[in-house]
PDB file of C-alpha atoms in Angstrom:
ATOM      1  CA  CYS A 160     127.674 137.200  90.602  1.00 65.00           C
ATOM      2  CA  PRO A 161     127.239 137.640  93.837  1.00 72.00           C
ATOM      3  CA  ARG A 162     129.468 139.487  95.735  1.00 78.00           C
ATOM      4  CA  TYR A 163     130.574 138.638  99.076  1.00 79.00           C
ATOM      5  CA  THR A 164     132.321 140.057 102.302  1.00 81.00           C
ATOM      6  CA  VAL A 165     134.586 137.917 104.572  1.00 86.00           C
ATOM      7  CA  ALA A 166     135.244 138.739 108.121  1.00 84.00           C
ATOM      8  CA  LEU A 167     138.095 137.686 110.007  1.00 86.00           C
ATOM      9  CA  LEU A 168     137.715 136.856 113.305  1.00 87.00           C
ATOM     10  CA  ASP A 169     140.556 136.915 116.184  1.00 86.00           C
ATOM     11  CA  ARG A 170     140.807 135.958 119.464  1.00 86.00           C
ATOM     12  CA  GLY A 171     143.728 137.909 119.999  1.00 82.00           C
ATOM     13  CA  SER A 172     143.602 142.100 120.085  1.00 77.00           C
ATOM     14  CA  GLY A 173     145.071 142.115 116.715  1.00 72.00           C
ATOM     15  CA  ILE A 174     149.106 141.855 115.354  1.00 68.00           C
ATOM     16  CA  ALA A 175     151.733 144.324 116.619  1.00 63.00           C
ATOM     17  CA  SER A 176     154.417 145.181 114.456  1.00 63.00           C
ATOM     18  CA  ALA A 177     156.955 142.783 113.794  1.00 64.00           C
ATOM     19  CA  GLU A 178     160.161 142.973 115.062  1.00 69.00           C
ATOM     20  CA  THR A 179     163.301 142.044 113.140  1.00 69.00           C
ATOM     21  CA  THR A 180     165.994 140.439 115.509  1.00 74.00           C
ATOM     22  CA  ALA A 181     169.311 138.726 115.118  1.00 77.00           C
ATOM     23  CA  ILE A 182     167.981 135.203 115.863  1.00 80.00           C
ATOM     24  CA  PRO A 183     164.744 134.394 113.747  1.00 78.00           C
ATOM     25  CA  HIS A 184     162.036 133.074 116.110  1.00 78.00           C
ATOM     26  CA  PRO A 185     161.546 129.477 116.367  1.00 83.00           C
ATOM     27  CA  ARG A 186     157.543 129.588 115.090  1.00 87.00           C
ATOM     28  CA  SER A 187     158.361 129.838 111.367  1.00 90.00           C
ATOM     29  CA  TYR A 188     156.517 128.470 108.112  1.00 91.00           C
ATOM     30  CA  ALA A 189     158.210 126.605 105.162  1.00 92.00           C
ATOM     31  CA  LEU A 190     156.117 127.594 101.998  1.00 92.00           C
ATOM     32  CA  SER A 191     156.571 126.721  98.678  1.00 89.00           C
ATOM     33  CA  PRO A 192     157.271 128.931  95.365  1.00 89.00           C
ATOM     34  CA  LYS A 193     153.043 128.899  94.560  1.00 89.00           C
ATOM     35  CA  SER A 194     152.687 129.832  98.604  1.00 91.00           C
ATOM     36  CA  LEU A 195     155.637 132.501  97.998  1.00 91.00           C
ATOM     37  CA  ASN A 196     153.503 133.659  94.818  1.00 90.00           C
ATOM     38  CA  LEU A 197     150.168 133.346  95.923  1.00 90.00           C
ATOM     39  CA  LEU A 198     151.239 135.970  99.203  1.00 89.00           C
ATOM     40  CA  GLY A 199     152.950 137.979  96.325  1.00 88.00           C
ATOM     41  CA  GLU A 200     155.291 140.880  96.979  1.00 85.00           C
ATOM     42  CA  THR A 201     153.015 143.641  98.561  1.00 79.00           C
ATOM     43  CA  VAL A 202     153.227 140.935 101.543  1.00 82.00           C
ATOM     44  CA  LEU A 203     156.862 139.543 101.229  1.00 85.00           C
ATOM     45  CA  SER A 204     158.291 142.763 100.227  1.00 84.00           C
ATOM     46  CA  ASP A 205     159.449 143.952 104.158  1.00 80.00           C
ATOM     47  CA  ILE A 206     159.615 139.930 105.805  1.00 87.00           C
ATOM     48  CA  ARG A 207     163.188 138.355 105.750  1.00 87.00           C
ATOM     49  CA  LEU A 208     163.056 135.470 104.008  1.00 89.00           C
ATOM     50  CA  GLY A 209     165.350 132.093 104.280  1.00 90.00           C
ATOM     51  CA  SER A 210     165.106 130.240 100.881  1.00 91.00           C
ATOM     52  CA  TYR A 211     165.891 126.491 100.905  1.00 91.00           C
ATOM     53  CA  ASP A 212     166.627 124.010  98.206  1.00 92.00           C
ATOM     54  CA  ALA A 213     166.286 120.304 100.026  1.00 91.00           C
ATOM     55  CA  MET A 214     164.278 119.371 102.839  1.00 91.00           C
ATOM     56  CA  GLN A 215     164.543 116.119 105.092  1.00 92.00           C
ATOM     57  CA  ILE A 216     161.497 114.516 107.295  1.00 91.00           C
ATOM     58  CA  TRP A 217     162.094 111.978 109.519  1.00 92.00           C
ATOM     59  CA  GLU A 218     159.167 109.773 111.289  1.00 89.00           C
ATOM     60  CA  SER A 219     158.871 110.094 114.626  1.00 88.00           C
ATOM     61  CA  ALA A 220     158.448 106.465 115.391  1.00 90.00           C
ATOM     62  CA  SER A 221     160.625 104.781 113.041  1.00 89.00           C
ATOM     63  CA  PRO A 222     163.729 105.309 110.674  1.00 90.00           C
ATOM     64  CA  ALA A 223     161.675 106.302 107.536  1.00 93.00           C
ATOM     65  CA  MET A 224     162.234 109.809 106.141  1.00 93.00           C
ATOM     66  CA  LEU A 225     160.904 111.537 102.991  1.00 93.00           C
ATOM     67  CA  VAL A 226     163.969 113.852 101.332  1.00 93.00           C
ATOM     68  CA  PHE A 227     162.640 116.814  98.367  1.00 89.00           C
ATOM     69  CA  SER A 228     164.855 118.891  96.463  1.00 89.00           C
ATOM     70  CA  GLN A 229     163.890 121.711  94.124  1.00 87.00           C
ATOM     71  CA  HIS A 230     164.530 119.647  91.686  1.00 85.00           C
ATOM     72  CA  ASP A 231     161.390 117.668  92.295  1.00 85.00           C
ATOM     73  CA  LEU A 232     159.425 120.712  91.343  1.00 82.00           C
ATOM     74  CA  ASP A 233     158.361 121.477  87.805  1.00 80.00           C
ATOM     75  CA  GLY A 234     160.296 123.776  85.963  1.00 75.00           C
ATOM     76  CA  GLU A 235     163.811 124.989  86.845  1.00 75.00           C
ATOM     77  CA  GLN A 236     163.079 126.597  90.289  1.00 77.00           C
ATOM     78  CA  LYS A 237     166.378 127.743  92.156  1.00 84.00           C
ATOM     79  CA  TYR A 238     164.686 126.690  95.475  1.00 87.00           C
ATOM     80  CA  LEU A 239     162.176 124.529  97.028  1.00 90.00           C
ATOM     81  CA  GLY A 240     160.394 127.004  99.448  1.00 90.00           C
ATOM     82  CA  ALA A 241     161.128 129.682 101.945  1.00 92.00           C
ATOM     83  CA  CYS A 242     160.974 129.437 105.878  1.00 92.00           C
ATOM     84  CA  VAL A 243     159.501 132.686 107.197  1.00 91.00           C
ATOM     85  CA  GLU A 244     158.682 133.852 111.266  1.00 89.00           C
ATOM     86  CA  ASP A 245     155.143 133.695 112.044  1.00 87.00           C
ATOM     87  CA  SER A 246     154.891 137.466 113.395  1.00 84.00           C
ATOM     88  CA  ALA A 247     156.869 138.607 110.119  1.00 86.00           C
ATOM     89  CA  LEU A 248     153.999 137.076 108.290  1.00 88.00           C
ATOM     90  CA  THR A 249     151.006 137.285 110.073  1.00 85.00           C
ATOM     91  CA  SER A 250     151.889 141.145 110.688  1.00 83.00           C
ATOM     92  CA  SER A 251     152.056 141.623 106.742  1.00 84.00           C
ATOM     93  CA  LEU A 252     148.718 139.466 106.282  1.00 84.00           C
ATOM     94  CA  TYR A 253     146.992 141.988 108.714  1.00 83.00           C
ATOM     95  CA  GLN A 254     148.204 145.259 107.096  1.00 81.00           C
ATOM     96  CA  ALA A 255     147.714 143.869 103.695  1.00 80.00           C
ATOM     97  CA  LEU A 256     143.966 143.487 104.794  1.00 81.00           C
ATOM     98  CA  GLU A 257     143.502 146.901 106.309  1.00 79.00           C
ATOM     99  CA  GLY A 258     143.006 148.330 103.072  1.00 77.00           C
ATOM    100  CA  SER A 259     140.345 145.329 102.219  1.00 81.00           C
ATOM    101  CA  SER A 260     137.039 146.881 101.350  1.00 83.00           C
ATOM    102  CA  SER A 261     135.586 142.986 101.288  1.00 85.00           C
ATOM    103  CA  VAL A 262     137.655 141.852 104.440  1.00 87.00           C
ATOM    104  CA  SER A 263     137.110 143.125 107.910  1.00 84.00           C
ATOM    105  CA  LEU A 264     138.831 142.525 110.776  1.00 84.00           C
ATOM    106  CA  ARG A 265     137.100 141.625 113.902  1.00 84.00           C
ATOM    107  CA  THR A 266     139.922 141.121 117.355  1.00 84.00           C
ATOM    108  CA  LYS A 267     138.957 139.797 120.568  1.00 88.00           C
ATOM    109  CA  THR A 268     136.106 138.195 118.818  1.00 89.00           C
ATOM    110  CA  ALA A 269     135.827 134.123 118.225  1.00 88.00           C
ATOM    111  CA  LEU A 270     132.929 131.922 116.476  1.00 89.00           C
ATOM    112  CA  SER A 271     130.942 129.993 119.456  1.00 90.00           C
ATOM    113  CA  SER A 272     128.364 127.786 117.002  1.00 92.00           C
ATOM    114  CA  PHE A 273     127.034 128.094 113.390  1.00 91.00           C
ATOM    115  CA  LYS A 274     124.040 126.971 111.213  1.00 94.00           C
ATOM    116  CA  VAL A 275     123.155 126.289 107.671  1.00 94.00           C
ATOM    117  CA  GLN A 276     119.387 126.608 106.997  1.00 92.00           C
ATOM    118  CA  GLY A 277     118.974 126.251 103.194  1.00 92.00           C
ATOM    119  CA  ASN A 278     120.883 129.070 101.530  1.00 90.00           C
ATOM    120  CA  LYS A 279     121.421 131.027 104.824  1.00 91.00           C
ATOM    121  CA  VAL A 280     124.402 130.323 107.235  1.00 88.00           C
ATOM    122  CA  GLU A 281     123.836 132.250 110.910  1.00 91.00           C
ATOM    123  CA  LEU A 282     126.872 132.593 113.271  1.00 88.00           C
ATOM    124  CA  SER A 283     126.982 133.266 116.886  1.00 90.00           C
ATOM    125  CA  ILE A 284     130.484 135.179 117.856  1.00 89.00           C
ATOM    126  CA  THR A 285     131.606 136.154 121.022  1.00 88.00           C
ATOM    127  CA  ASP A 286     132.878 139.407 121.112  1.00 83.00           C
ATOM    128  CA  GLU A 287     135.206 140.863 124.186  1.00 73.00           C
ATOM    129  CA  ALA A 288     132.335 141.402 126.440  1.00 46.00           C
ATOM    130  CA  ASN A 289     131.529 137.776 126.037  1.00 49.00           C
ATOM    131  CA  LYS A 290     128.255 138.288 124.810  1.00 55.00           C
ATOM    132  CA  ASP A 291     126.824 136.128 121.746  1.00 51.00           C
ATOM    133  CA  THR A 292     125.807 138.160 118.731  1.00 52.00           C
ATOM    134  CA  PRO A 293     124.211 136.167 115.784  1.00 55.00           C
ATOM    135  CA  GLU A 294     125.222 137.414 112.355  1.00 55.00           C
ATOM    136  CA  SER A 295     124.158 136.448 109.075  1.00 50.00           C
TER     137      SER A 295
END
C-alpha cells in the first residue's frame, strides 16, 4: 500500500487564533451531522456551534423554496446540523494539522500549474518570493 504525504497550500500567511466575540461572524458554514462526525471532537471541542433543527432555502429568482428538517435524516437525529464560524473552524483545523506527520502546511504559497505524465504529477508552485518551484 503506497504511503502518501499531503501539502496544503495557503496563499495567506496562515491562520491566527480565532477570537470569540458576542456577535457571531457572518462568514459561517452549515455542517451536516455527518460532517460534524467527520471533523470529530478534536477539531470541534473549542468551537462555538449553533445547532438547528430545520432549514428553509429560497430560490433567488422565483417563489420556489426547499424545506429540510431533522426528520428528513436517517435515525433519530436531534438536529439537522450546526453552524460554525469560518475563523474558528479554520483555526481549529490548522491546529489539528500541525501535529500531523503526513500533512505539511505551506503558507504564502499557491499552485501555478500542474502536469500529469503517466503515474507522475509535476506541480509548479509560487512561494512568497514569487519563484516557481517544481514539486513532484
